[in-house]
Amino acid sequence: MTNPAAPAIHPCTLADAERLALVGQATFLETFAGILDGSDVLHHCATQHAPALYREWLAQPTTRAWLATVAPGRAPVGYLLMMPSRLPVAAPRADDLEIKRIYLLQRFRGGGTGRQLVEQALTEARRLGSRRVLLGVYAGNAAAQAFYARQGFVPAGRRSFRVGDREYDDHILALDLDGSEGTG
Protein backbone atom coordinates (compact mmCIF):
# COMPACT_ATOMS: atom_id res chain seq x y z
CA MET A 1 0.00 0.00 0.00
CA THR A 2 1.31 3.47 -0.84
CA ASN A 3 1.34 6.37 1.57
CA PRO A 4 -1.97 8.23 1.60
CA ALA A 5 -2.20 11.74 0.22
CA ALA A 6 -1.97 14.56 2.74
CA PRO A 7 -5.46 15.54 3.86
CA ALA A 8 -6.88 18.99 3.19
CA ILE A 9 -8.70 20.75 6.03
CA HIS A 10 -11.99 22.58 5.49
CA PRO A 11 -14.33 24.42 7.88
CA CYS A 12 -17.52 22.38 8.37
CA THR A 13 -21.06 23.35 7.53
CA LEU A 14 -24.33 21.74 8.55
CA ALA A 15 -24.10 19.67 5.37
CA ASP A 16 -21.05 17.86 6.80
CA ALA A 17 -22.95 16.17 9.67
CA GLU A 18 -23.06 12.74 7.99
CA ARG A 19 -19.34 12.89 7.17
CA LEU A 20 -18.48 13.76 10.78
CA ALA A 21 -20.70 10.95 12.07
CA LEU A 22 -19.11 8.43 9.72
CA VAL A 23 -15.56 9.38 10.72
CA GLY A 24 -16.54 9.48 14.39
CA GLN A 25 -18.00 5.98 14.23
CA ALA A 26 -15.09 4.57 12.24
CA THR A 27 -12.38 6.04 14.44
CA PHE A 28 -14.13 5.19 17.72
CA LEU A 29 -14.50 1.59 16.56
CA GLU A 30 -10.93 1.52 15.24
CA THR A 31 -9.54 2.93 18.51
CA PHE A 32 -11.61 1.07 21.10
CA ALA A 33 -12.57 -2.31 19.59
CA GLY A 34 -10.81 -4.91 21.71
CA ILE A 35 -10.28 -2.40 24.55
CA LEU A 36 -13.83 -1.54 25.60
CA ASP A 37 -16.79 -3.93 25.53
CA GLY A 38 -17.81 -4.51 21.90
CA SER A 39 -21.56 -4.02 22.39
CA ASP A 40 -20.86 -0.82 24.33
CA VAL A 41 -18.63 0.45 21.51
CA LEU A 42 -21.31 -0.24 18.91
CA HIS A 43 -24.04 1.39 21.01
CA HIS A 44 -21.80 4.42 21.60
CA CYS A 45 -21.13 4.74 17.87
CA ALA A 46 -24.85 4.54 17.07
CA THR A 47 -25.90 7.09 19.67
CA GLN A 48 -22.96 9.43 20.30
CA HIS A 49 -21.91 9.56 16.66
CA ALA A 50 -25.38 9.79 15.11
CA PRO A 51 -25.74 12.27 12.24
CA ALA A 52 -28.61 13.99 14.11
CA LEU A 53 -26.29 14.78 17.04
CA TYR A 54 -23.73 16.34 14.70
CA ARG A 55 -26.47 18.35 12.95
CA GLU A 56 -27.60 19.62 16.38
CA TRP A 57 -24.04 20.66 17.29
CA LEU A 58 -23.28 22.24 13.91
CA ALA A 59 -26.51 24.25 14.07
CA GLN A 60 -25.29 25.99 17.24
CA PRO A 61 -23.60 29.32 16.48
CA THR A 62 -20.93 28.63 19.14
CA THR A 63 -19.74 25.36 17.54
CA ARG A 64 -16.71 25.31 15.27
CA ALA A 65 -15.62 22.26 13.28
CA TRP A 66 -13.04 21.35 10.67
CA LEU A 67 -13.04 18.31 8.39
CA ALA A 68 -9.94 16.61 6.98
CA THR A 69 -10.52 15.11 3.55
CA VAL A 70 -8.47 13.38 0.87
CA ALA A 71 -8.64 13.12 -2.89
CA PRO A 72 -10.24 11.82 -4.90
CA GLY A 73 -13.66 13.13 -4.02
CA ARG A 74 -12.93 14.67 -0.61
CA ALA A 75 -13.33 11.43 1.36
CA PRO A 76 -13.54 12.32 5.07
CA VAL A 77 -10.66 11.00 7.20
CA GLY A 78 -10.75 13.14 10.33
CA TYR A 79 -12.20 16.16 12.09
CA LEU A 80 -12.09 18.44 15.10
CA LEU A 81 -15.18 19.79 16.86
CA MET A 82 -14.90 22.69 19.32
CA MET A 83 -17.59 24.33 21.46
CA PRO A 84 -18.01 26.09 24.81
CA SER A 85 -16.67 23.87 27.59
CA ARG A 86 -18.77 22.05 30.14
CA LEU A 87 -15.84 20.09 31.53
CA PRO A 88 -15.58 19.91 35.33
CA VAL A 89 -12.44 21.87 36.16
CA ALA A 90 -11.53 23.53 39.45
CA ALA A 91 -11.73 27.09 38.16
CA PRO A 92 -13.96 27.22 35.07
CA ARG A 93 -13.75 30.34 32.95
CA ALA A 94 -16.70 31.78 31.05
CA ASP A 95 -14.64 31.86 27.86
CA ASP A 96 -13.29 28.27 28.09
CA LEU A 97 -13.64 26.33 24.87
CA GLU A 98 -13.53 22.56 24.60
CA ILE A 99 -12.15 20.39 21.87
CA LYS A 100 -15.16 18.12 22.11
CA ARG A 101 -13.91 15.65 19.54
CA ILE A 102 -10.80 15.18 17.47
CA TYR A 103 -10.62 12.04 15.40
CA LEU A 104 -8.35 10.91 12.60
CA LEU A 105 -8.30 7.53 10.91
CA GLN A 106 -5.18 5.57 11.89
CA ARG A 107 -3.86 5.47 8.33
CA PHE A 108 -3.65 9.28 8.32
CA ARG A 109 -1.99 9.74 11.71
CA GLY A 110 1.61 10.84 12.06
CA GLY A 111 1.63 13.16 9.06
CA GLY A 112 0.79 16.42 10.82
CA THR A 113 -2.96 16.50 10.14
CA GLY A 114 -3.89 16.23 13.83
CA ARG A 115 -1.54 19.10 14.64
CA GLN A 116 -3.05 21.16 11.81
CA LEU A 117 -6.56 20.52 13.14
CA VAL A 118 -5.49 21.64 16.62
CA GLU A 119 -3.80 24.74 15.16
CA GLN A 120 -7.04 25.64 13.34
CA ALA A 121 -8.97 25.32 16.61
CA LEU A 122 -6.44 27.33 18.64
CA THR A 123 -6.36 30.10 16.04
CA GLU A 124 -10.15 30.29 16.13
CA ALA A 125 -10.24 30.17 19.94
CA ARG A 126 -7.88 33.15 20.09
CA ARG A 127 -9.95 34.99 17.49
CA LEU A 128 -13.04 34.42 19.65
CA GLY A 129 -11.23 35.81 22.69
CA SER A 130 -10.93 32.56 24.61
CA ARG A 131 -8.05 32.34 27.06
CA ARG A 132 -8.09 28.55 27.49
CA VAL A 133 -8.93 25.41 25.53
CA LEU A 134 -9.81 22.21 27.38
CA LEU A 135 -10.34 18.60 26.31
CA GLY A 136 -11.05 15.21 27.81
CA VAL A 137 -9.03 12.15 26.85
CA TYR A 138 -9.47 8.53 27.88
CA ALA A 139 -7.00 7.77 30.68
CA GLY A 140 -6.02 4.55 28.90
CA ASN A 141 -5.15 6.25 25.59
CA ALA A 142 -1.44 6.95 26.06
CA ALA A 143 -0.89 7.82 22.38
CA ALA A 144 -3.53 10.56 22.45
CA GLN A 145 -2.19 11.91 25.74
CA ALA A 146 1.32 12.11 24.28
CA PHE A 147 -0.05 13.93 21.21
CA TYR A 148 -1.81 16.52 23.38
CA ALA A 149 1.30 16.99 25.54
CA ARG A 150 3.30 17.75 22.36
CA GLN A 151 0.70 20.42 21.55
CA GLY A 152 1.24 22.02 24.98
CA PHE A 153 -1.78 20.68 26.89
CA VAL A 154 -1.28 20.01 30.61
CA PRO A 155 -3.36 18.15 33.23
CA ALA A 156 -6.31 20.13 34.62
CA GLY A 157 -8.58 17.51 36.21
CA ARG A 158 -10.45 14.24 35.82
CA ARG A 159 -13.94 13.12 34.97
CA SER A 160 -15.90 9.92 34.41
CA PHE A 161 -17.05 9.05 30.91
CA ARG A 162 -19.79 6.56 30.18
CA VAL A 163 -19.64 4.12 27.29
CA GLY A 164 -22.56 1.72 27.45
CA ASP A 165 -23.05 0.52 31.01
CA ARG A 166 -19.49 1.21 32.17
CA GLU A 167 -17.75 4.30 33.50
CA TYR A 168 -14.24 5.11 32.32
CA ASP A 169 -11.75 7.69 33.55
CA ASP A 170 -10.82 10.66 31.42
CA HIS A 171 -8.02 13.10 31.99
CA ILE A 172 -9.00 16.73 31.44
CA LEU A 173 -6.21 18.67 29.78
CA ALA A 174 -5.87 22.43 29.30
CA LEU A 175 -3.90 24.83 27.17
CA ASP A 176 -3.72 28.46 28.24
CA LEU A 177 -3.84 30.82 25.28
CA ASP A 178 -3.08 34.03 27.17
CA GLY A 179 0.34 33.01 28.49
CA SER A 180 -0.75 33.05 32.12
CA GLU A 181 0.75 30.69 34.66
CA GLY A 182 -1.10 27.49 35.45
CA THR A 183 -4.32 26.09 34.03
CA GLY A 184 -6.52 26.91 36.76
CSV table of C-alpha atoms in Angstrom, one decimal:
chain,number,residue,atom,x,y,z
A,1,MET,CA,0.0,0.0,0.0
A,2,THR,CA,1.3,3.5,-0.8
A,3,ASN,CA,1.3,6.4,1.6
A,4,PRO,CA,-2.0,8.2,1.6
A,5,ALA,CA,-2.2,11.7,0.2
A,6,ALA,CA,-2.0,14.6,2.7
A,7,PRO,CA,-5.5,15.5,3.9
A,8,ALA,CA,-6.9,19.0,3.2
A,9,ILE,CA,-8.7,20.7,6.0
A,10,HIS,CA,-12.0,22.6,5.5
A,11,PRO,CA,-14.3,24.4,7.9
A,12,CYS,CA,-17.5,22.4,8.4
A,13,THR,CA,-21.1,23.4,7.5
A,14,LEU,CA,-24.3,21.7,8.6
A,15,ALA,CA,-24.1,19.7,5.4
A,16,ASP,CA,-21.0,17.9,6.8
A,17,ALA,CA,-22.9,16.2,9.7
A,18,GLU,CA,-23.1,12.7,8.0
A,19,ARG,CA,-19.3,12.9,7.2
A,20,LEU,CA,-18.5,13.8,10.8
A,21,ALA,CA,-20.7,10.9,12.1
A,22,LEU,CA,-19.1,8.4,9.7
A,23,VAL,CA,-15.6,9.4,10.7
A,24,GLY,CA,-16.5,9.5,14.4
A,25,GLN,CA,-18.0,6.0,14.2
A,26,ALA,CA,-15.1,4.6,12.2
A,27,THR,CA,-12.4,6.0,14.4
A,28,PHE,CA,-14.1,5.2,17.7
A,29,LEU,CA,-14.5,1.6,16.6
A,30,GLU,CA,-10.9,1.5,15.2
A,31,THR,CA,-9.5,2.9,18.5
A,32,PHE,CA,-11.6,1.1,21.1
A,33,ALA,CA,-12.6,-2.3,19.6
A,34,GLY,CA,-10.8,-4.9,21.7
A,35,ILE,CA,-10.3,-2.4,24.5
A,36,LEU,CA,-13.8,-1.5,25.6
A,37,ASP,CA,-16.8,-3.9,25.5
A,38,GLY,CA,-17.8,-4.5,21.9
A,39,SER,CA,-21.6,-4.0,22.4
A,40,ASP,CA,-20.9,-0.8,24.3
A,41,VAL,CA,-18.6,0.5,21.5
A,42,LEU,CA,-21.3,-0.2,18.9
A,43,HIS,CA,-24.0,1.4,21.0
A,44,HIS,CA,-21.8,4.4,21.6
A,45,CYS,CA,-21.1,4.7,17.9
A,46,ALA,CA,-24.9,4.5,17.1
A,47,THR,CA,-25.9,7.1,19.7
A,48,GLN,CA,-23.0,9.4,20.3
A,49,HIS,CA,-21.9,9.6,16.7
A,50,ALA,CA,-25.4,9.8,15.1
A,51,PRO,CA,-25.7,12.3,12.2
A,52,ALA,CA,-28.6,14.0,14.1
A,53,LEU,CA,-26.3,14.8,17.0
A,54,TYR,CA,-23.7,16.3,14.7
A,55,ARG,CA,-26.5,18.3,13.0
A,56,GLU,CA,-27.6,19.6,16.4
A,57,TRP,CA,-24.0,20.7,17.3
A,58,LEU,CA,-23.3,22.2,13.9
A,59,ALA,CA,-26.5,24.2,14.1
A,60,GLN,CA,-25.3,26.0,17.2
A,61,PRO,CA,-23.6,29.3,16.5
A,62,THR,CA,-20.9,28.6,19.1
A,63,THR,CA,-19.7,25.4,17.5
A,64,ARG,CA,-16.7,25.3,15.3
A,65,ALA,CA,-15.6,22.3,13.3
A,66,TRP,CA,-13.0,21.4,10.7
A,67,LEU,CA,-13.0,18.3,8.4
A,68,ALA,CA,-9.9,16.6,7.0
A,69,THR,CA,-10.5,15.1,3.5
A,70,VAL,CA,-8.5,13.4,0.9
A,71,ALA,CA,-8.6,13.1,-2.9
A,72,PRO,CA,-10.2,11.8,-4.9
A,73,GLY,CA,-13.7,13.1,-4.0
A,74,ARG,CA,-12.9,14.7,-0.6
A,75,ALA,CA,-13.3,11.4,1.4
A,76,PRO,CA,-13.5,12.3,5.1
A,77,VAL,CA,-10.7,11.0,7.2
A,78,GLY,CA,-10.7,13.1,10.3
A,79,TYR,CA,-12.2,16.2,12.1
A,80,LEU,CA,-12.1,18.4,15.1
A,81,LEU,CA,-15.2,19.8,16.9
A,82,MET,CA,-14.9,22.7,19.3
A,83,MET,CA,-17.6,24.3,21.5
A,84,PRO,CA,-18.0,26.1,24.8
A,85,SER,CA,-16.7,23.9,27.6
A,86,ARG,CA,-18.8,22.0,30.1
A,87,LEU,CA,-15.8,20.1,31.5
A,88,PRO,CA,-15.6,19.9,35.3
A,89,VAL,CA,-12.4,21.9,36.2
A,90,ALA,CA,-11.5,23.5,39.5
A,91,ALA,CA,-11.7,27.1,38.2
A,92,PRO,CA,-14.0,27.2,35.1
A,93,ARG,CA,-13.8,30.3,32.9
A,94,ALA,CA,-16.7,31.8,31.0
A,95,ASP,CA,-14.6,31.9,27.9
A,96,ASP,CA,-13.3,28.3,28.1
A,97,LEU,CA,-13.6,26.3,24.9
A,98,GLU,CA,-13.5,22.6,24.6
A,99,ILE,CA,-12.1,20.4,21.9
A,100,LYS,CA,-15.2,18.1,22.1
A,101,ARG,CA,-13.9,15.6,19.5
A,102,ILE,CA,-10.8,15.2,17.5
A,103,TYR,CA,-10.6,12.0,15.4
A,104,LEU,CA,-8.3,10.9,12.6
A,105,LEU,CA,-8.3,7.5,10.9
A,106,GLN,CA,-5.2,5.6,11.9
A,107,ARG,CA,-3.9,5.5,8.3
A,108,PHE,CA,-3.7,9.3,8.3
A,109,ARG,CA,-2.0,9.7,11.7
A,110,GLY,CA,1.6,10.8,12.1
A,111,GLY,CA,1.6,13.2,9.1
A,112,GLY,CA,0.8,16.4,10.8
A,113,THR,CA,-3.0,16.5,10.1
A,114,GLY,CA,-3.9,16.2,13.8
A,115,ARG,CA,-1.5,19.1,14.6
A,116,GLN,CA,-3.1,21.2,11.8
A,117,LEU,CA,-6.6,20.5,13.1
A,118,VAL,CA,-5.5,21.6,16.6
A,119,GLU,CA,-3.8,24.7,15.2
A,120,GLN,CA,-7.0,25.6,13.3
A,121,ALA,CA,-9.0,25.3,16.6
A,122,LEU,CA,-6.4,27.3,18.6
A,123,THR,CA,-6.4,30.1,16.0
A,124,GLU,CA,-10.2,30.3,16.1
A,125,ALA,CA,-10.2,30.2,19.9
A,126,ARG,CA,-7.9,33.1,20.1
A,127,ARG,CA,-10.0,35.0,17.5
A,128,LEU,CA,-13.0,34.4,19.6
A,129,GLY,CA,-11.2,35.8,22.7
A,130,SER,CA,-10.9,32.6,24.6
A,131,ARG,CA,-8.1,32.3,27.1
A,132,ARG,CA,-8.1,28.6,27.5
A,133,VAL,CA,-8.9,25.4,25.5
A,134,LEU,CA,-9.8,22.2,27.4
A,135,LEU,CA,-10.3,18.6,26.3
A,136,GLY,CA,-11.1,15.2,27.8
A,137,VAL,CA,-9.0,12.1,26.8
A,138,TYR,CA,-9.5,8.5,27.9
A,139,ALA,CA,-7.0,7.8,30.7
A,140,GLY,CA,-6.0,4.6,28.9
A,141,ASN,CA,-5.2,6.3,25.6
A,142,ALA,CA,-1.4,7.0,26.1
A,143,ALA,CA,-0.9,7.8,22.4
A,144,ALA,CA,-3.5,10.6,22.5
A,145,GLN,CA,-2.2,11.9,25.7
A,146,ALA,CA,1.3,12.1,24.3
A,147,PHE,CA,0.0,13.9,21.2
A,148,TYR,CA,-1.8,16.5,23.4
A,149,ALA,CA,1.3,17.0,25.5
A,150,ARG,CA,3.3,17.8,22.4
A,151,GLN,CA,0.7,20.4,21.5
A,152,GLY,CA,1.2,22.0,25.0
A,153,PHE,CA,-1.8,20.7,26.9
A,154,VAL,CA,-1.3,20.0,30.6
A,155,PRO,CA,-3.4,18.1,33.2
A,156,ALA,CA,-6.3,20.1,34.6
A,157,GLY,CA,-8.6,17.5,36.2
A,158,ARG,CA,-10.4,14.2,35.8
A,159,ARG,CA,-13.9,13.1,35.0
A,160,SER,CA,-15.9,9.9,34.4
A,161,PHE,CA,-17.0,9.1,30.9
A,162,ARG,CA,-19.8,6.6,30.2
A,163,VAL,CA,-19.6,4.1,27.3
A,164,GLY,CA,-22.6,1.7,27.5
A,165,ASP,CA,-23.0,0.5,31.0
A,166,ARG,CA,-19.5,1.2,32.2
A,167,GLU,CA,-17.7,4.3,33.5
A,168,TYR,CA,-14.2,5.1,32.3
A,169,ASP,CA,-11.7,7.7,33.5
A,170,ASP,CA,-10.8,10.7,31.4
A,171,HIS,CA,-8.0,13.1,32.0
A,172,ILE,CA,-9.0,16.7,31.4
A,173,LEU,CA,-6.2,18.7,29.8
A,174,ALA,CA,-5.9,22.4,29.3
A,175,LEU,CA,-3.9,24.8,27.2
A,176,ASP,CA,-3.7,28.5,28.2
A,177,LEU,CA,-3.8,30.8,25.3
A,178,ASP,CA,-3.1,34.0,27.2
A,179,GLY,CA,0.3,33.0,28.5
A,180,SER,CA,-0.7,33.1,32.1
A,181,GLU,CA,0.7,30.7,34.7
A,182,GLY,CA,-1.1,27.5,35.5
A,183,THR,CA,-4.3,26.1,34.0
A,184,GLY,CA,-6.5,26.9,36.8
